Amino acid sequence: MTGRRFPDGCALIIGGSGGIGGVVAQEFAKAGSPVAITYRRRKEKADQVEAAITELGGNVTSHRVTTGERATIDKLVEDVRAAHGRIHTVVYAAAMLTAQVDIADVTHDQWNEAVEQDVNGFFNVVKATLPELRRSGGGSYVNLGSAGDLWWPQKDVLSVAPKGAIEALVRGIAKEEGVNGIRANSVLVGVIEAGMFKELTAAGVFDEAWTRDVQKLLCLKRWGQPEEIGHAAVFLASNQAGYVTGQRIAVAGGFGV
């Protein structure tokens, strides 16, 4: 394995059709890893990511899954194994578009949906892929979490709280599965000019006052780019991070420092 950037197999990007997930998938391809991306409803977005990776000369497959449905995740693992031989890394980039609301105003339906889609979705993915990584002699998980773990962003409870539960699971995987050669780390995502931030900005949720308040908390006075998330994820999955596990890298411009 000396001199190689990744173990054999592919990087499985859960949510690889998303604004950030799609760019992360392309960064893995640029780094020389085969890629399997998943989508739920936005096949046209998955097709665009697949075409971009193909244009780069990369090896890519796309798969439709719903993380809340265990049968589709089990089928995904079978299909990815058939296409790529094995999985060396699972990147969890799936995220739902959540309402911006104070904790006191969260409805039970909103909370249950956030937990089902995010926390239970991550757990389902781990349950299906962990035996595969063990069987292959190791691998890694890279979770795209929230920089809200560092400084509470008001009204973002439906995103930050479920991702906080996932962070606990990531640390647990690192603790329990290191003996099996499996690492687990997170990239804490700040305000990135892609994905959810762009959608909520277009919807008028984030105004100039919000921008001023957030940038006061940043050391670097700009928004991040999705490629910067990809660079961190690629590093954590690579052999260069072979002795890194249970850690968080905040790609957030120094948010909350």
Coordinates of C-alpha atoms in Angstrom, one line a residue, residues 100 145-156 160 188-192 210-224 248-257:
Q100 CA -35.0 27.7 10.3
G145 CA -21.3 17.4 9.9
S146 CA -22.1 20.9 11.1
A147 CA -19.9 23.7 12.3
G148 CA -22.8 24.4 14.7
D149 CA -21.1 21.8 16.9
L150 CA -18.6 24.6 17.7
W151 CA -20.9 27.5 18.1
W152 CA -24.7 27.2 18.4
P153 CA -26.4 28.9 15.3
Q154 CA -29.8 30.1 16.4
K155 CA -32.8 28.6 14.5
D156 CA -30.7 25.8 13.0
V160 CA -27.4 20.8 14.1
L188 CA -17.7 20.1 10.1
V189 CA -19.2 22.2 7.4
G190 CA -19.5 25.9 7.7
V191 CA -21.3 28.3 5.4
I192 CA -20.5 27.0 2.0
W210 CA -27.8 37.6 9.0
T211 CA -24.7 37.8 6.8
R212 CA -23.2 40.6 8.9
D213 CA -23.9 38.7 12.1
V214 CA -22.4 35.4 10.9
Q215 CA -19.3 37.0 9.4
K216 CA -18.6 38.6 12.7
L217 CA -18.0 35.0 13.9
L218 CA -15.6 34.2 11.1
C219 CA -11.8 34.6 11.1
L220 CA -11.9 34.4 7.3
K221 CA -14.3 37.0 5.9
R222 CA -15.8 34.9 3.1
W223 CA -18.0 31.9 2.5
G224 CA -16.4 28.6 1.9
R248 CA -13.3 16.6 13.5
I249 CA -11.9 19.0 10.9
A250 CA -13.9 22.3 10.8
V251 CA -13.9 23.7 7.3
A252 CA -15.7 26.8 8.5
G253 CA -13.4 29.9 8.2
G254 CA -12.7 29.8 11.9
F255 CA -16.3 30.0 12.8
G256 CA -16.7 30.5 16.6
V257 CA -13.0 30.8 17.4

